[in-house]
Short mmCIF file of C-alpha atoms in Angstrom, two decimals:
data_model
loop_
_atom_site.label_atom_id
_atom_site.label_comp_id
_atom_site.label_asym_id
_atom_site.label_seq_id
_atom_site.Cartn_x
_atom_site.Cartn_y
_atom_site.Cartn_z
CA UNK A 1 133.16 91.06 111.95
CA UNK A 2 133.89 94.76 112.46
CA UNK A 3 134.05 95.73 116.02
CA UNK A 4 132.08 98.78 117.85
CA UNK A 5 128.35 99.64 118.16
CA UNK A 6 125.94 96.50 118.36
CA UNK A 7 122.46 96.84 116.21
CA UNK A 8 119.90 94.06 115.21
CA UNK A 9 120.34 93.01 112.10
CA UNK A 10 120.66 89.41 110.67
CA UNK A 11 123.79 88.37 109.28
CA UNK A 12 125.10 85.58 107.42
CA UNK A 13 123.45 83.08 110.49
CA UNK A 14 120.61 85.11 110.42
CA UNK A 15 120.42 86.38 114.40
CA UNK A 16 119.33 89.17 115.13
CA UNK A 17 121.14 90.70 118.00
CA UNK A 18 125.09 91.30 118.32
CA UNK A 19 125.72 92.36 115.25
CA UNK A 20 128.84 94.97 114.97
CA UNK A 21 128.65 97.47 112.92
CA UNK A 22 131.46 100.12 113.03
CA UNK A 23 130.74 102.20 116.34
CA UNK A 24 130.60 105.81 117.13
CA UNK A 25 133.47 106.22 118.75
CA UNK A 26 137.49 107.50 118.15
CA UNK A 27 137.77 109.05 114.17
CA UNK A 28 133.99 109.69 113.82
CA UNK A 29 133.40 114.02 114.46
CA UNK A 30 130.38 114.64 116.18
CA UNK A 31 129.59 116.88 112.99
CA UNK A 32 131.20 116.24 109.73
CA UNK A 33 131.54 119.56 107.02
CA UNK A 34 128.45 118.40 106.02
CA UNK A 35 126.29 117.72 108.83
CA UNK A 36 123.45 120.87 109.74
CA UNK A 37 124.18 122.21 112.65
CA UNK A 38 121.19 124.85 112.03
CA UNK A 39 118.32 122.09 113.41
CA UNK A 40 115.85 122.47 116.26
CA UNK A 41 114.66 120.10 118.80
CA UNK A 42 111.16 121.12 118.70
CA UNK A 43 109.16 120.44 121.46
CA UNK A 44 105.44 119.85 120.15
CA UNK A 45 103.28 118.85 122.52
CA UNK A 46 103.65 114.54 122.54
CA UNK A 47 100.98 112.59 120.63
CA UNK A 48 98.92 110.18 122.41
CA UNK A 49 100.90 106.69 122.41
CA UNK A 50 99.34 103.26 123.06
CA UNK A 51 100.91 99.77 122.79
CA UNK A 52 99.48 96.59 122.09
CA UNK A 53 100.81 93.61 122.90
CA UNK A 54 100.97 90.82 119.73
CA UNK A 55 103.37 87.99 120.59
CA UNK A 56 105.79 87.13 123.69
CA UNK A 57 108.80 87.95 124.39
CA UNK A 58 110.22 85.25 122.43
CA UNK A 59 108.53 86.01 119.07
CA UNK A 60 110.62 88.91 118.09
CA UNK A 61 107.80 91.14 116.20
CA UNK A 62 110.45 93.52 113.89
CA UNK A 63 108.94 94.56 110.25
CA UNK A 64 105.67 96.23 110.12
CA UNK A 65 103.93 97.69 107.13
CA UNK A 66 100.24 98.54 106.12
CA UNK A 67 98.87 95.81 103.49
CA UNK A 68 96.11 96.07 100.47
CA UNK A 69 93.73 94.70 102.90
CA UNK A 70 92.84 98.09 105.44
CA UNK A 71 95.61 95.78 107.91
CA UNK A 72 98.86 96.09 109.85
CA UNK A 73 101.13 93.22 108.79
CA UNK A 74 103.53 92.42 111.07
CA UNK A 75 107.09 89.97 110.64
CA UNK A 76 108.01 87.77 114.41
CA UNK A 77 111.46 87.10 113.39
CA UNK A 78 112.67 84.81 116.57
CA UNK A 79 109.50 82.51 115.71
CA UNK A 80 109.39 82.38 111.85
CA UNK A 81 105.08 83.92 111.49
CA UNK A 82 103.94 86.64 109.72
CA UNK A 83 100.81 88.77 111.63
CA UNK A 84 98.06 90.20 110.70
CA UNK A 85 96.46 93.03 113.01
CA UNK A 86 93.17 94.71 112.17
CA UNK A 87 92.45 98.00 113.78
CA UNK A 88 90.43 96.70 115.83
CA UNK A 89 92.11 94.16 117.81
CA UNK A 90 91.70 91.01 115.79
CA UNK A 91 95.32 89.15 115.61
CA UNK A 92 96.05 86.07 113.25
CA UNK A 93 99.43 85.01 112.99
CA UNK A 94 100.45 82.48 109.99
CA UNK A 95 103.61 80.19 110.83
CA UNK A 96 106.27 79.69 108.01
CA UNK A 97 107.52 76.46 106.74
CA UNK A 98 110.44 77.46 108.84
CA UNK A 99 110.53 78.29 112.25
CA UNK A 100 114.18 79.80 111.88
CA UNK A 101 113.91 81.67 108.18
CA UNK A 102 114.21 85.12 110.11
CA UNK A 103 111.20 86.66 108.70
CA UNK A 104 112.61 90.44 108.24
CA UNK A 105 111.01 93.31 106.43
CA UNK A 106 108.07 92.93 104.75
CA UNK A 107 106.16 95.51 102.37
CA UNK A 108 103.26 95.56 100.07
CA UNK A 109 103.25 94.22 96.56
CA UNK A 110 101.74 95.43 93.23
CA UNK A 111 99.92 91.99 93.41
CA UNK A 112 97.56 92.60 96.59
CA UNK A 113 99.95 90.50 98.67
CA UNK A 114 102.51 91.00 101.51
CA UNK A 115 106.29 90.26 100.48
CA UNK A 116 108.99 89.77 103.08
CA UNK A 117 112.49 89.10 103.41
CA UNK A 118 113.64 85.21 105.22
CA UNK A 119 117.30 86.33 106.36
CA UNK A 120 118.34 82.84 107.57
CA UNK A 121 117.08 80.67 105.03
CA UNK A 122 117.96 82.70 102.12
CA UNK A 123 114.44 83.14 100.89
CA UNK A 124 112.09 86.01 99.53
CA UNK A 125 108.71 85.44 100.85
CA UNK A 126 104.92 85.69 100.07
CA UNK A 127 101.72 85.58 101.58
CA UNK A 128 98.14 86.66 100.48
CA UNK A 129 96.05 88.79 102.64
CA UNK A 130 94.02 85.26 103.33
CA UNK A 131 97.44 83.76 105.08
CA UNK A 132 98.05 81.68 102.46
CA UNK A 133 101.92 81.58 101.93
CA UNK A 134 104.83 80.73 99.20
CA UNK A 135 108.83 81.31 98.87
CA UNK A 136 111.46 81.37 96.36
CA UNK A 137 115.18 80.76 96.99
CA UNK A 138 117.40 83.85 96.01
CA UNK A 139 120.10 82.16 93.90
CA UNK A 140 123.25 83.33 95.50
CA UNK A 141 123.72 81.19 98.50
CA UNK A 142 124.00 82.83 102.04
CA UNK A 143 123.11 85.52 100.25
CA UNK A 144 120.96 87.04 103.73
CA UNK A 145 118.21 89.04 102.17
CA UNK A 146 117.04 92.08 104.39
CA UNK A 147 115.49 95.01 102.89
CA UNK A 148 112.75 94.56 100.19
CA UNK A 149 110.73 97.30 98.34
CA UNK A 150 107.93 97.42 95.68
CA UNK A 151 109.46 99.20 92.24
CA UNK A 152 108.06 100.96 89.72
CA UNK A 153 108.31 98.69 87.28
CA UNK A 154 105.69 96.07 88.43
CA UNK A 155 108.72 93.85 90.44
CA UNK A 156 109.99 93.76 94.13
CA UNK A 157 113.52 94.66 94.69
CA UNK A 158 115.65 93.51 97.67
CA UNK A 159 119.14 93.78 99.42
CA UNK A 160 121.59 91.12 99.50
CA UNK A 161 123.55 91.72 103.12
CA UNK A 162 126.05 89.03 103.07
CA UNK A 163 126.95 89.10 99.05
CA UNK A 164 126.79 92.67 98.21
CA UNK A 165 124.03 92.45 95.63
CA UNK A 166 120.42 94.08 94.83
CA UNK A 167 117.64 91.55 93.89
CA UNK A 168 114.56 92.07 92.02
CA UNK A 169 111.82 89.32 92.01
CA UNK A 170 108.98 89.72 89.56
CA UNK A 171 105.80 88.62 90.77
CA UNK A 172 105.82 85.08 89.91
CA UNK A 173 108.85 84.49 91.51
CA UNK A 174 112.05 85.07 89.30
CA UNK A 175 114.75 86.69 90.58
CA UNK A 176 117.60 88.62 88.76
CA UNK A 177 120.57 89.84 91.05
CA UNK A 178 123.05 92.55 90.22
CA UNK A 179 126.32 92.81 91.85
CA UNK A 180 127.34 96.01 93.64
CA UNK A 181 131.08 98.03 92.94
CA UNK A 182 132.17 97.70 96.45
CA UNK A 183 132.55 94.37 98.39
CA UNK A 184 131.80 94.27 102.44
CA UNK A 185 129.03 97.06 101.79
CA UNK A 186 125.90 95.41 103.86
CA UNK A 187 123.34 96.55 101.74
CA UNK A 188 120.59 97.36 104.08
CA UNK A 189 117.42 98.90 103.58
CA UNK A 190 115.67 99.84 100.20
CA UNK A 191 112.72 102.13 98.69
CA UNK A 192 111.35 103.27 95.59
CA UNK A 193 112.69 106.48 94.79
CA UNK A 194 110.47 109.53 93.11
CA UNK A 195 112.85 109.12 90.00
CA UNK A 196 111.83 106.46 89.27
CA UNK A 197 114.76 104.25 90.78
CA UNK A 198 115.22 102.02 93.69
CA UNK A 199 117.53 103.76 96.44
CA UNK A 200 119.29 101.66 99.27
CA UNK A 201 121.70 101.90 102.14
CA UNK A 202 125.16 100.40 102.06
CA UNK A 203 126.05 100.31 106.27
CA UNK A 204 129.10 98.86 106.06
CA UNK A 205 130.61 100.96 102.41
CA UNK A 206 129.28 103.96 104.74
CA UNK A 207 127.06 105.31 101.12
CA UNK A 208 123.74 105.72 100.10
CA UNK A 209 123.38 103.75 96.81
CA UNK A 210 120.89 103.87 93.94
CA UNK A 211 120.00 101.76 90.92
CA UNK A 212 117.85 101.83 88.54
CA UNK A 213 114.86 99.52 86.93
CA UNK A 214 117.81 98.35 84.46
CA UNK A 215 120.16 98.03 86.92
CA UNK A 216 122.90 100.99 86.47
CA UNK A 217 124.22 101.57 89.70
CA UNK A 218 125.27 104.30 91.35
CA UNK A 219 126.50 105.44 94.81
CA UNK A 220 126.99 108.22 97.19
CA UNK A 221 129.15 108.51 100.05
CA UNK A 222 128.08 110.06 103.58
CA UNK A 223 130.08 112.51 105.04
CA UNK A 224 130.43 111.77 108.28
CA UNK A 225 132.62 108.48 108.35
CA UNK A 226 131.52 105.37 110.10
CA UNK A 227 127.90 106.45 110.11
CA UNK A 228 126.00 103.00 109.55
CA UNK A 229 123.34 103.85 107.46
CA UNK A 230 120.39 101.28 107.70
CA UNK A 231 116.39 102.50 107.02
CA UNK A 232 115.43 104.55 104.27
CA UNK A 233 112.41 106.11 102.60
CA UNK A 234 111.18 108.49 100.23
CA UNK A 235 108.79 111.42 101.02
CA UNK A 236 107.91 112.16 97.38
CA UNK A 237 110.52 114.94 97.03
CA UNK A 238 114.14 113.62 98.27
CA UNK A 239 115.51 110.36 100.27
CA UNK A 240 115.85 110.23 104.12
CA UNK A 241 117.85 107.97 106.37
CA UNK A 242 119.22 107.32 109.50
CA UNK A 243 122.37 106.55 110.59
CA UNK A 244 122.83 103.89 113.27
CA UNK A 245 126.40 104.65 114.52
CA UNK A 246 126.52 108.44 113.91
CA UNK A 247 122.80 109.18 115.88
CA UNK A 248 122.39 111.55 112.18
CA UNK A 249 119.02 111.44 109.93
CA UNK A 250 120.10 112.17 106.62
CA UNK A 251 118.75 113.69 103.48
CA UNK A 252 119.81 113.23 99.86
CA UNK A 253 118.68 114.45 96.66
CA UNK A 254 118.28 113.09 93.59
CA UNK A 255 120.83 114.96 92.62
CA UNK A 256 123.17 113.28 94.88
CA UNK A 257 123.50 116.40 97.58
CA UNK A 258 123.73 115.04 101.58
CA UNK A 259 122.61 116.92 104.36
CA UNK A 260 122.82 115.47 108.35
CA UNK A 261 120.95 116.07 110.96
CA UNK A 262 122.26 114.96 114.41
CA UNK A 263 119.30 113.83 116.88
CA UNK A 264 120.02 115.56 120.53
CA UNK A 265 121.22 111.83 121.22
CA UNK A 266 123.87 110.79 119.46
CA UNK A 267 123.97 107.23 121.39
CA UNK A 268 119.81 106.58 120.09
CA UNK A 269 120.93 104.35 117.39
CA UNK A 270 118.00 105.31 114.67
CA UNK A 271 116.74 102.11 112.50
CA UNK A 272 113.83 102.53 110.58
CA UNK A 273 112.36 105.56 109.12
CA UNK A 274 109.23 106.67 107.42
CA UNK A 275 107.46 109.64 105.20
CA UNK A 276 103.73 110.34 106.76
CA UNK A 277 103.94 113.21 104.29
CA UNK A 278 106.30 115.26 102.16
CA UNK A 279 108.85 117.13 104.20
CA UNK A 280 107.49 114.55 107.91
CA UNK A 281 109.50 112.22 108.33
CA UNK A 282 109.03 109.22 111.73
CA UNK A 283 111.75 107.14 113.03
CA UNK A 284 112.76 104.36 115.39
CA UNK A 285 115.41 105.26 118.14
CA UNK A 286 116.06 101.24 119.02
CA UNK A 287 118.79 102.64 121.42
CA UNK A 288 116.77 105.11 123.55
CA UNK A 289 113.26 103.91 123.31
CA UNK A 290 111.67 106.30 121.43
CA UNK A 291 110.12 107.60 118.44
CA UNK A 292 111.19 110.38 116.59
CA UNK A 293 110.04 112.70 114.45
CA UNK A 294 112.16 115.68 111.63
CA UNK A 295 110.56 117.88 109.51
CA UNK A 296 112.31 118.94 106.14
CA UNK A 297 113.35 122.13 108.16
CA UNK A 298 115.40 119.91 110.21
CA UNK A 299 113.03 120.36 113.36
CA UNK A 300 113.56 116.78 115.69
CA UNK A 301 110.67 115.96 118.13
CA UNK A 302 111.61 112.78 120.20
CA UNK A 303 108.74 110.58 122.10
CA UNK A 304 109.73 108.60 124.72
CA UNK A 305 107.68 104.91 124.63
CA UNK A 306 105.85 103.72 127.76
CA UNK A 307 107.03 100.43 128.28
CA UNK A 308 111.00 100.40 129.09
CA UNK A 309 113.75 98.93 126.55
CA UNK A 310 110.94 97.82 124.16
CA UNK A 311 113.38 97.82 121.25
CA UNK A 312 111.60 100.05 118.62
CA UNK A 313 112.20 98.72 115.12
CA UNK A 314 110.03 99.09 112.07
CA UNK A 315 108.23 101.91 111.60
CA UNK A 316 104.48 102.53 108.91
CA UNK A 317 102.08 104.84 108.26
CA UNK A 318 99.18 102.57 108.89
CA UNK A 319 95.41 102.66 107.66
CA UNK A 320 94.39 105.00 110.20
CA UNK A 321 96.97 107.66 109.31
CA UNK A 322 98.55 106.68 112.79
CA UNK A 323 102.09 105.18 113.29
CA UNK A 324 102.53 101.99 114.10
CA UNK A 325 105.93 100.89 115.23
CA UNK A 326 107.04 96.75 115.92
CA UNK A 327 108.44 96.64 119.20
CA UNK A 328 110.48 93.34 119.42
CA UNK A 329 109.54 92.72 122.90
CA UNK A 330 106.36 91.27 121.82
CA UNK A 331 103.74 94.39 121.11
CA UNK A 332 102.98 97.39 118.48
CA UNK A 333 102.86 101.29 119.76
CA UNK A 334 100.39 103.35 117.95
CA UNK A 335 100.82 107.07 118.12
CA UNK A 336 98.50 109.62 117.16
CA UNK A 337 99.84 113.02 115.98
#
């Protein structure tokens, strides 16, 4: 286990809280040759922010996205259920066949059903917008599934945390896995890219990788060192990420060309990240509370959250054209631009 800062993401054991992951500390520059130092913290006026509370403490609510159905989905990772939250109010929560898979992220599929990530049991999961609810065993063992995307090519494609691998499981439930060039990587999050090829973060290799329907593989190193990059997304035009350890959002091209942007915190340990249009860009800060926001100009807005250390972690564009953020200590905050 590599020493330094602590972020919530499951590991080989699946838990979901003391996890190392290289800190932000002695060798890392506060701005690498790469790193814009020509941003602005801009201060918009804040948007109106509610929370709503979905679960206790205890249930852990930590992926969020918006499903076929005009509903938030939600994953409670501590209790092993899956959520669903109308706009209105209306809460049903669906229990897995385990209590302790570590329901992760979760994301729409081309099939009008939710598909999720099971961390500790090793499982890629589905369920139907009616609750009803399947799995299939990724054939590496331990393998620690986190990330999971829908691709262009009609499939789902997943990281592989503890075996440094990229899965893709077609609808019906087989899975094809395809070993990355660099061992100890932590392959993190992953999205479809606007090139048609499925981009991902590698915290531990410190790189942004991509690969493609067929499986060539690529990566990218960041230039600041021991940056921890974990969510990523696509905003139609380019890739953005943040960077746990470094307290950076980061941009890359196609092409392959980085740019950093430091957040006016460098301790606000960013997670999760999302595109509410091209060049708008909305992230968690699980360190300070808040919810960010960077424009492609490199313009950071910050919003603090109303209820103290509520552990911000995913982050969707829901139905409403709000964002909806899982807080982990048992609600949802909605805020309205």
């Amino acid at each position: 286990m590599v020493t330094g800062t602590e972020i919530e993401l499951p590991v080989a054991d699946g838990a979901l809280s003391g996890v190392d992951f290289g800190g932000h500390g002695e060798g890392v520059p506060l701005v690498s040759p790469h790193v814009c130092e020509e941003f602005a913290v801009h201060p918009s006026a804040a948007p109106a922010v509610r929370e709503i509370p979905v679960a206790d403490r205890d249930a852990g609510p930590y992926g969020i996205a918006t499903g076929p159905d005009g509903a938030l989905w939600l994953t409670f990772a501590h209790s092993g259920r899956i959520a669903r939250l109308t706009l209105d109010g209306e809460l049903d929560a669906y229990p897995l066949d385990s209590p302790e898979c570590r329901p992760a992220v979760i994301t729409p599929g081309p099939d009008e059903a939710l598909w999720f990530t099971r961390s500790r049991d090793h499982r890629i999961g589905r369920i139907t917008a009616g609750g009803e609810t399947e799995s299939f065993p990724v054939p590496t063992p331990d393998s620690g599934p986190f990330g999971i995307a829908a691709g262009p090519d009609g499939a789902l494609w997943f990281t592989e945390m503890n075996t440094d691998r990229i899965g893709r499981v077609t609808c019906e439930g087989e899975i094809t896995e395809f070993v990355l060039p660099h061992t100890g990587a932590y392959p993190s999050a992953i999205t479809a890219g606007p090139d048609g090829a499925l981009w991902f973060t590698l915290n531990q290799a410190n790189a942004i990788g991509r690969i493609t329907v067929d499986g060539d593989i690529t990566t990218h190193p960041l230039p600041t060192p021991g940056a921890a990059p974990v969510g990523i997304t696509g905003d139609g035009a380019a890739l953005w990420f943040v960077e746990i350890a470094a307290g950076q959002i980061g941009r890359i091209s196609v092409d392959g060309e980085i740019t950093e942007f430091p957040l006016p915190d460098r301790t606000a340990r960013p997670h999760a990240i999302v595109a509410a249009a091209p060049g708008d860009l909305w992230f968690t800060e699980w360190g300070a509370n808040r919810i960010g926001r960077i424009t492609d100009g490199g313009e950071i807005a910050e919003y603090g959250l109303p209820s103290p250390s509520s552990e911000p972690h995913g982050i969707t564009v829901g139905p409403d054209g709000a964002l909806w953020a899982a807080l982990e200590t048992g609600g949802v905050a909605r805020l309205e631009p």
